[in-house]
Amino acid sequence: MRKNRSNFIAYSVLFVLIVAGIFMLFSSKSFEREKPLISIEDKIYWNLTSPLLVKITDESGIKSLKISMVDAEHQIILTNQNFEAPMEVLDINLSFPKTGFQSQKKGYTMSIEAVDASKWGFFMGNKETKNVEVIVDSKRPEINILNHSYAINKGGSATVVFKATDERLKELYIETNFGKKFTPSKFYKDDYYASLVAWPATQSSFSADVVAIDYAGNMTKSKIRFFYQNRNYKSSKIKLDNQNRFLNEKIPELAAQYAQNHESMSNLEKMKFVNENLRGANEKLISDITSKISEDIISEFSLKKFYPLKNAKAVASFGDHRYYTFDGQNISESWHMGLDLASTKNASIVTSNDGKVDFAGENGIYGQTIIINHGFGVFSLYGHCNSMAVKTGDQINAGDHIGATGVSGLAMGDHLHFGMIVQGIEVRPEEWMDNNWMKDNVVNILNSSKKMIDGQ
């Protein structure tokens, strides 16, 4: 009896171990059951000249891959590979075969077959197949630049209107030599677009091309031929010393608010933190907010000149490149990307145009800040406010009181930091405070473009 009981226990333990072993074996990565994932659309457009990317992924790794192209008469193998070391991620760049096919045909079928290294399916692995419809499209998009501002100033703005057509248009933007891409708005009628562009004061040169790309990868570029007007901006040296209120009062105040380790920092270290790290974060916030473009169709442009502060005097200019020195050494630098206006203490700030408040809150060196979206990629900014009479999301009308001037942020004296921004680029406020400039460079360009479109 005791022997039978011992045998039963032994067999039971053995059975449990076998079951556990089988479970562990089949639940392991080696026996995974997921088919490879072939990342490509069921229907694609190909210009037959650019490489075509096919991405395949699998947990146990791809051990073989076969891709072929088929038309009504031929089948050609594009790739047929076996991998000694299975690949979890495969990025395959396919080229159209130079022989065996006629590229004039309008379509093909691409067959993709991938097998993974899993031991599932009696060690055969998981197989995935996918047939892709390939539509041949070798025609480039068409771009016709209809009208644009005659000139653009360094630090300033300009307008361009153009027509872009393609049955399968995927991307449309204005590319600059410094990496910024401006997003055009739909203008007036189908296939027409308009955009403001900006030349940053920090960039020594400017050029811009309208770029159109279709789903097949065909690209067209067309240069916007502005007359480029260079402009020299002020360069200032600001001397700091141990008796300086800016270095010993204002900087520590902001560092205490925003720097985690401010207590262990010297005043010069606090200065670098505020003027570089904090400023960088604040300017990124402004850029992020003002880079968002509405998808509304532009037909009219009714903005009037901006005049935010009555009887104000300019106390600091736009584009001032400031160098901060201590004991004769440069310790930090910055660009002043606004126009400082001052009148009386706590002076009323009034908006000159309708818009939507996209931001109203604290923003580091700018203090209490209001950013208003006026459409067509145009934003106005009001910094160093003592108080704000609006909140984020408010719709406002021309003539509304939106706040009062103050000394919040990095301001030493009561004033308004007034900025104008075009699609994330801070530009010369003076242009937007001049009715003649706005008429010549924006309003007239759009109105004359509509007449051209109507006449076509």
Coordinates of C-alpha atoms in Angstrom, one line a residue:
M1 CA 0.0 0.0 0.0
R2 CA 2.8 2.4 1.0
K3 CA 4.7 1.5 -2.2
N4 CA 1.6 2.2 -4.4
R5 CA 1.2 5.5 -2.7
S6 CA 4.8 6.4 -3.3
N7 CA 4.5 5.5 -6.9
F8 CA 1.4 7.6 -7.2
I9 CA 3.2 10.6 -5.8
A10 CA 6.2 10.1 -8.0
Y11 CA 4.0 9.8 -11.1
S12 CA 2.0 12.9 -10.1
V13 CA 5.1 15.0 -9.6
L14 CA 6.5 13.7 -12.9
F15 CA 3.2 14.6 -14.6
V16 CA 3.2 18.1 -13.2
L17 CA 6.8 18.6 -14.2
I18 CA 6.0 17.4 -17.8
V19 CA 2.9 19.7 -18.0
A20 CA 4.9 22.6 -16.6
G21 CA 7.7 21.9 -19.1
I22 CA 5.4 21.8 -22.0
F23 CA 3.6 25.0 -20.8
M24 CA 7.0 26.8 -20.5
L25 CA 8.2 25.5 -23.8
F26 CA 5.1 26.5 -25.8
S27 CA 4.7 29.8 -23.9
S28 CA 8.3 30.8 -24.6
K29 CA 9.4 33.2 -27.4
S30 CA 10.7 30.2 -29.4
F31 CA 7.1 29.0 -29.9
E32 CA 5.3 32.3 -30.3
R33 CA 2.3 32.1 -32.7
E34 CA 2.1 35.7 -34.0
K35 CA 2.6 36.1 -37.8
P36 CA 5.1 38.6 -39.0
L37 CA 3.8 42.2 -39.3
I38 CA 4.2 43.6 -42.8
S39 CA 3.9 47.4 -42.6
I40 CA 2.8 48.6 -46.0
E41 CA -0.6 49.8 -47.2
D42 CA -2.8 47.5 -49.3
K43 CA -2.7 50.1 -52.1
I44 CA 0.3 52.3 -52.7
Y45 CA 1.5 54.8 -55.3
W46 CA 5.0 54.6 -56.6
N47 CA 7.0 56.8 -59.1
L48 CA 9.3 53.8 -59.8
T49 CA 12.4 55.9 -59.3
S50 CA 12.4 56.5 -55.5
P51 CA 13.2 53.4 -53.3
L52 CA 10.1 51.9 -51.8
L53 CA 10.3 51.1 -48.1
V54 CA 8.8 47.9 -46.7
K55 CA 9.1 47.3 -42.9
I56 CA 8.6 43.8 -41.4
T57 CA 8.7 43.0 -37.7
D58 CA 8.4 39.9 -35.7
E59 CA 9.1 38.9 -32.0
S60 CA 11.0 35.8 -32.9
G61 CA 12.7 37.3 -35.9
I62 CA 12.3 37.0 -39.6
K63 CA 14.2 34.0 -41.1
S64 CA 13.1 34.3 -44.8
L65 CA 11.6 37.0 -47.0
K66 CA 10.4 36.8 -50.6
I67 CA 9.0 39.8 -52.6
S68 CA 7.9 39.7 -56.2
M69 CA 6.3 42.0 -58.7
V70 CA 3.6 40.7 -61.1
D71 CA 1.9 42.2 -64.1
A72 CA -0.3 40.5 -66.7
E73 CA 2.7 38.9 -68.5
H74 CA 5.6 38.7 -66.1
Q75 CA 6.7 37.9 -62.5
I76 CA 10.0 39.1 -61.3
I77 CA 11.6 38.4 -57.9
L78 CA 12.7 41.7 -56.2
T79 CA 14.2 39.9 -53.2
N80 CA 14.5 36.4 -51.9
Q81 CA 16.5 36.1 -48.7
N82 CA 17.2 33.7 -45.9
F83 CA 18.7 35.1 -42.7
E84 CA 21.1 33.0 -40.7
A85 CA 20.5 35.3 -37.7
P86 CA 16.8 36.1 -37.7
M87 CA 16.0 39.8 -37.8
E88 CA 13.3 41.2 -35.4
V89 CA 13.0 44.4 -37.6
L90 CA 13.6 44.4 -41.4
D91 CA 13.7 47.7 -43.4
I92 CA 13.8 46.8 -47.0
N93 CA 14.4 49.4 -49.7
L94 CA 13.0 48.1 -53.0
S95 CA 14.0 49.4 -56.5
F96 CA 11.9 48.8 -59.6
P97 CA 13.5 46.2 -61.8
K98 CA 15.5 47.6 -64.7
T99 CA 14.7 44.6 -67.0
G100 CA 11.7 42.4 -67.5
F101 CA 9.0 45.1 -66.9
Q102 CA 7.7 48.0 -68.9
S103 CA 7.5 51.1 -66.6
Q104 CA 4.8 52.6 -68.8
K105 CA 2.2 50.3 -67.3
K106 CA -0.3 51.9 -64.9
G107 CA -0.2 49.2 -62.2
Y108 CA 1.3 46.0 -60.7
T109 CA 0.8 43.6 -57.9
M110 CA 3.5 43.2 -55.3
S111 CA 3.5 39.9 -53.4
I112 CA 5.3 39.8 -50.0
E113 CA 5.9 36.5 -48.1
A114 CA 7.6 36.6 -44.7
V115 CA 8.4 33.6 -42.4
D116 CA 9.5 33.9 -38.8
A117 CA 12.0 31.8 -36.8
S118 CA 9.3 30.5 -34.4
K119 CA 9.2 26.7 -33.8
W120 CA 5.5 26.8 -34.0
G121 CA 3.7 24.8 -36.7
F122 CA 6.0 21.7 -36.4
F123 CA 9.1 24.0 -36.5
M124 CA 8.0 25.6 -39.8
G125 CA 7.4 29.0 -38.3
N126 CA 4.6 31.5 -38.8
K127 CA 4.1 32.7 -42.4
E128 CA 2.4 35.9 -43.5
T129 CA 1.6 36.9 -47.1
K130 CA 0.4 40.2 -48.4
N131 CA -0.6 41.3 -51.9
V132 CA -0.2 45.1 -52.5
E133 CA -1.7 47.0 -55.4
V134 CA 0.9 49.2 -56.9
I135 CA -0.3 52.2 -58.8
V136 CA 2.3 53.8 -61.0
D137 CA 2.4 57.6 -60.8
S138 CA 5.4 59.4 -62.3
K139 CA 3.8 62.8 -62.8
R140 CA 5.1 65.6 -60.6
P141 CA 2.8 68.1 -58.9
E142 CA 2.4 71.4 -60.6
I143 CA 3.2 74.7 -58.9
N144 CA 2.5 78.1 -60.2
I145 CA 3.5 81.1 -58.0
L146 CA 0.8 83.7 -58.7
N147 CA 1.9 86.7 -56.7
H148 CA 4.1 87.7 -53.8
S149 CA 5.4 90.7 -51.9
Y150 CA 8.1 92.4 -53.8
A151 CA 10.6 92.4 -50.9
I152 CA 11.2 90.8 -47.5
N153 CA 13.3 92.5 -44.8
K154 CA 15.6 90.7 -42.5
G155 CA 13.5 90.3 -39.4
G156 CA 10.4 90.9 -41.4
S157 CA 7.5 89.2 -43.1
A158 CA 6.1 88.8 -46.7
T159 CA 3.2 87.2 -48.5
V160 CA 3.0 84.6 -51.3
V161 CA 0.1 83.2 -53.2
F162 CA 0.4 80.2 -55.5
K163 CA -1.5 77.4 -57.2
A164 CA -0.7 73.7 -56.5
T165 CA -2.3 70.8 -58.3
D166 CA -1.9 67.0 -58.2
E167 CA -4.5 64.3 -58.0
R168 CA -2.7 62.7 -55.1
L169 CA -1.2 65.6 -53.3
K170 CA 0.3 64.5 -49.9
E171 CA 2.4 67.4 -48.6
L172 CA 2.5 71.1 -49.3
Y173 CA 4.8 73.6 -47.5
I174 CA 7.2 76.4 -47.9
E175 CA 10.8 75.4 -47.1
T176 CA 13.4 77.9 -46.0
N177 CA 17.2 77.8 -46.0
F178 CA 17.2 77.7 -42.2
G179 CA 15.0 74.6 -41.8
K180 CA 11.7 76.3 -41.0
K181 CA 8.6 75.0 -42.9
F182 CA 5.7 77.4 -43.3
T183 CA 2.3 75.9 -43.7
P184 CA 0.2 77.6 -46.4
S185 CA -3.6 78.2 -46.0
K186 CA -6.2 77.4 -48.6
F187 CA -7.0 80.6 -50.4
Y188 CA -10.2 81.8 -52.1
K189 CA -10.8 78.9 -54.6
D190 CA -9.8 75.3 -55.0
D191 CA -6.1 74.5 -55.6
Y192 CA -5.0 78.0 -54.5
Y193 CA -2.9 78.7 -51.4
A194 CA -1.5 81.7 -49.5
S195 CA 1.0 82.1 -46.8
L196 CA 2.9 84.6 -44.8
V197 CA 6.6 83.8 -44.4
A198 CA 9.2 85.4 -42.1
W199 CA 13.0 86.0 -42.2
P200 CA 14.3 85.7 -38.6
A201 CA 16.5 88.6 -37.4
T202 CA 19.0 86.0 -36.2
Q203 CA 19.6 84.5 -39.7
S204 CA 22.1 86.2 -42.0
S205 CA 20.3 85.1 -45.2
F206 CA 16.9 84.0 -46.4
S207 CA 15.5 81.9 -49.3
A208 CA 12.2 80.0 -49.6
D209 CA 10.7 77.4 -52.0
V210 CA 7.2 76.1 -52.3
V211 CA 7.4 72.3 -52.1
A212 CA 4.7 69.9 -53.2
I213 CA 5.0 66.1 -52.8
D214 CA 2.5 63.5 -53.9
Y215 CA 1.7 60.0 -52.5
A216 CA 4.0 58.4 -55.1
G217 CA 7.0 60.5 -53.9
N218 CA 7.1 62.9 -56.8
M219 CA 8.3 66.3 -55.7
T220 CA 8.2 69.8 -57.2
K221 CA 10.0 72.8 -55.9
S222 CA 9.5 76.4 -57.0
K223 CA 11.5 79.3 -55.7
I224 CA 9.8 82.5 -54.3
R225 CA 11.8 85.3 -55.8
F226 CA 11.7 88.0 -53.2
F227 CA 14.0 91.0 -53.2
Y228 CA 16.0 90.5 -50.1
Q229 CA 16.6 93.6 -48.0
N230 CA 19.3 93.2 -45.3
R231 CA 18.9 95.1 -42.1
N232 CA 21.4 95.9 -39.4
Y233 CA 20.1 95.5 -35.8
K234 CA 21.4 97.0 -32.7
S235 CA 24.1 95.2 -30.7
S236 CA 24.4 96.1 -27.0
K237 CA 26.9 95.3 -24.2
I238 CA 25.3 95.2 -20.7
K239 CA 27.8 95.5 -17.9
L240 CA 27.0 93.6 -14.7
D241 CA 28.7 94.0 -11.3
N242 CA 28.1 93.1 -7.7
Q243 CA 26.2 96.3 -7.2
N244 CA 23.8 95.7 -10.1
R245 CA 20.1 95.4 -9.1
F246 CA 19.4 93.3 -12.2
L247 CA 22.0 90.7 -11.2
N248 CA 21.4 90.9 -7.4
E249 CA 17.6 91.3 -7.2
K250 CA 15.7 90.4 -10.4
I251 CA 17.8 87.4 -11.5
P252 CA 17.7 85.7 -8.0
E253 CA 14.0 86.3 -7.8
L254 CA 13.4 84.4 -11.1
A255 CA 16.0 81.7 -10.2
A256 CA 14.2 81.1 -6.9
Q257 CA 11.0 80.6 -8.8
Y258 CA 12.2 78.3 -11.5
A259 CA 15.6 76.7 -10.7
Q260 CA 15.5 73.6 -8.5
N261 CA 19.0 74.1 -7.1
H262 CA 19.0 77.9 -6.9
E263 CA 20.3 78.0 -3.3
S264 CA 23.6 76.4 -4.3
M265 CA 24.1 78.7 -7.3
S266 CA 26.1 81.9 -7.5
N267 CA 24.5 85.0 -8.9
L268 CA 26.4 84.5 -12.2
E269 CA 25.2 80.9 -12.4
K270 CA 21.6 82.2 -11.8
M271 CA 22.1 84.7 -14.5
K272 CA 23.1 82.1 -17.0
F273 CA 20.2 79.8 -16.0
V274 CA 17.6 82.6 -16.3
N275 CA 19.0 84.1 -19.5
E276 CA 19.7 80.8 -21.3
N277 CA 17.8 77.8 -19.8
L278 CA 14.7 79.6 -18.7
R279 CA 14.6 81.9 -21.7
G280 CA 14.9 78.9 -24.0
A281 CA 12.0 77.2 -22.4
N282 CA 9.9 80.3 -22.5
E283 CA 10.6 81.0 -26.2
K284 CA 9.9 77.4 -27.1
L285 CA 6.4 77.7 -25.4
I286 CA 5.8 80.8 -27.5
S287 CA 6.9 79.1 -30.7
D288 CA 4.8 76.0 -30.0
I289 CA 1.7 78.1 -29.4
T290 CA 2.1 80.3 -32.4
S291 CA 3.1 77.6 -34.9
K292 CA -0.4 76.2 -35.0
I293 CA -2.2 77.1 -38.2
S294 CA -6.0 77.0 -38.7
E295 CA -7.3 75.0 -41.6
D296 CA -9.8 77.8 -42.5
I297 CA -9.9 79.1 -46.0
I298 CA -8.5 82.6 -46.4
S299 CA -10.5 85.0 -48.5
E300 CA -10.1 88.3 -46.7
F301 CA -7.5 90.0 -44.6
S302 CA -8.9 92.8 -42.5
L303 CA -6.3 93.4 -39.8
K304 CA -5.5 97.0 -39.0
K305 CA -2.2 98.3 -37.7
F306 CA -1.4 97.3 -34.1
Y307 CA -1.2 100.1 -31.5
P308 CA -1.4 98.4 -28.1
L309 CA -0.4 101.3 -25.8
K310 CA -1.7 104.8 -26.1
N311 CA 0.9 107.6 -26.1
A312 CA 3.7 105.1 -25.6
K313 CA 7.4 105.6 -26.1
A314 CA 9.8 102.8 -27.4
V315 CA 12.4 102.1 -24.7
A316 CA 14.0 99.0 -26.3
S317 CA 14.1 97.9 -29.9
F318 CA 13.4 94.7 -31.7
G319 CA 16.4 92.5 -32.8
D320 CA 18.8 93.9 -30.2
H321 CA 21.6 91.4 -29.7
R322 CA 22.6 91.8 -26.1
Y323 CA 25.9 90.7 -24.6
Y324 CA 26.2 90.5 -20.8
T325 CA 29.6 91.1 -19.3
F326 CA 31.2 90.7 -15.9
D327 CA 34.7 91.8 -15.1
G328 CA 35.2 92.5 -18.8
Q329 CA 34.2 88.9 -19.9
N330 CA 31.1 87.9 -21.9
I331 CA 29.1 85.6 -19.6
S332 CA 25.9 85.3 -21.6
E333 CA 23.9 86.7 -24.6
S334 CA 20.4 87.0 -25.9
W335 CA 18.2 88.5 -28.6
H336 CA 15.4 90.9 -27.8
M337 CA 12.5 89.8 -30.0
G338 CA 10.0 92.4 -29.3
L339 CA 9.4 96.1 -28.9
D340 CA 9.4 97.6 -25.4
L341 CA 6.8 100.3 -25.0
A342 CA 6.3 102.5 -21.9
S343 CA 3.9 105.2 -20.9
T344 CA 2.4 105.4 -17.4
K345 CA 2.5 102.9 -14.6
N346 CA -0.1 100.1 -15.0
A347 CA -1.1 101.6 -18.4
S348 CA -4.1 100.0 -20.2
I349 CA -3.2 97.5 -22.9
V350 CA -5.7 97.5 -25.8
T351 CA -5.9 95.0 -28.6
S352 CA -6.1 96.6 -32.1
N353 CA -7.7 93.6 -33.9
D354 CA -10.2 90.8 -33.3
G355 CA -8.8 87.4 -32.3
K356 CA -8.7 84.5 -29.9
V357 CA -6.6 84.3 -26.7
D358 CA -4.4 81.3 -27.2
F359 CA -2.4 81.9 -24.0
A360 CA -2.8 84.0 -20.9
G361 CA -0.6 83.1 -18.0
E362 CA 2.9 83.1 -16.5
N363 CA 5.8 82.5 -18.9
G364 CA 9.1 82.9 -17.0
I365 CA 11.1 85.9 -18.2
Y366 CA 8.1 87.3 -20.0
G367 CA 6.1 87.3 -16.8
Q368 CA 2.3 87.5 -17.2
T369 CA 1.9 87.1 -20.9
I370 CA -1.0 87.2 -23.4
I371 CA -0.8 85.7 -26.9
I372 CA -3.6 86.5 -29.3
N373 CA -4.3 84.5 -32.5
H374 CA -5.5 86.8 -35.4
G375 CA -5.6 84.1 -38.1
F376 CA -3.5 83.5 -41.2
G377 CA -0.6 82.6 -38.9
V378 CA -0.4 86.1 -37.3
F379 CA -0.1 86.4 -33.5
S380 CA 0.4 89.3 -31.2
L381 CA 2.2 89.0 -27.8
Y382 CA 2.0 91.2 -24.7
G383 CA 4.5 90.5 -21.9
H384 CA 5.5 91.8 -18.4
C385 CA 1.8 92.5 -17.6
N386 CA 0.9 93.6 -14.1
S387 CA -2.6 92.1 -14.6
M388 CA -4.6 90.3 -17.3
A389 CA -8.2 91.0 -18.1
V390 CA -8.6 88.0 -20.4
K391 CA -8.1 84.2 -20.1
T392 CA -7.0 81.5 -22.5
G393 CA -9.8 80.7 -25.0
D394 CA -11.5 84.1 -24.9
Q395 CA -12.7 85.7 -28.1
I396 CA -11.8 89.4 -28.2
N397 CA -12.7 92.4 -30.3
A398 CA -10.6 95.3 -31.5
G399 CA -10.5 98.0 -28.8
D400 CA -10.9 95.6 -25.9
H401 CA -8.8 96.2 -22.7
I402 CA -6.8 93.0 -22.2
G403 CA -4.5 93.9 -19.3
A404 CA -2.1 96.5 -17.7
T405 CA 1.6 97.0 -18.0
G406 CA 3.9 96.0 -15.2
V407 CA 7.2 94.6 -14.1
S408 CA 6.5 90.8 -14.1
G409 CA 9.1 88.5 -15.4
L410 CA 12.5 90.0 -16.2
A411 CA 11.4 93.6 -16.4
M412 CA 13.1 96.2 -14.3
G413 CA 10.8 99.1 -15.0
D414 CA 7.1 99.2 -15.9
H415 CA 6.6 98.6 -19.6
L416 CA 5.0 96.4 -22.2
H417 CA 7.0 93.9 -24.2
F418 CA 5.0 93.8 -27.5
G419 CA 5.7 91.1 -30.0
M420 CA 4.4 90.1 -33.4
I421 CA 4.8 86.5 -34.6
V422 CA 4.3 84.7 -37.9
Q423 CA 4.0 81.0 -37.7
G424 CA 6.3 80.7 -34.7
I425 CA 8.9 83.2 -36.0
E426 CA 9.1 86.5 -34.0
V427 CA 9.2 89.4 -36.5
R428 CA 9.5 93.2 -36.5
P429 CA 6.5 94.7 -34.8
E430 CA 7.1 98.0 -36.6
E431 CA 5.9 96.4 -39.9
W432 CA 2.6 95.5 -38.2
M433 CA 2.3 98.9 -36.7
D434 CA 2.4 100.5 -40.2
N435 CA -0.9 100.6 -42.3
N436 CA 1.1 101.3 -45.5
W437 CA 3.3 98.3 -45.0
M438 CA 0.4 96.0 -44.3
K439 CA -1.5 97.3 -47.3
D440 CA 1.5 96.9 -49.7
N441 CA 2.7 93.6 -48.4
V442 CA -0.4 91.7 -47.4
V443 CA -3.7 93.2 -48.3
N444 CA -2.9 94.3 -51.9
I445 CA -1.1 91.0 -52.6
L446 CA -4.2 89.0 -51.6
N447 CA -6.7 91.3 -53.3
S448 CA -4.8 91.4 -56.6
S449 CA -4.4 87.6 -56.5
K450 CA -8.1 87.2 -56.3
K451 CA -8.6 89.3 -59.4
M452 CA -6.0 87.1 -61.2
I453 CA -7.8 84.0 -60.2
D454 CA -11.1 85.3 -61.3
G455 CA -9.6 86.3 -64.6
Q456 CA -8.2 82.8 -65.4

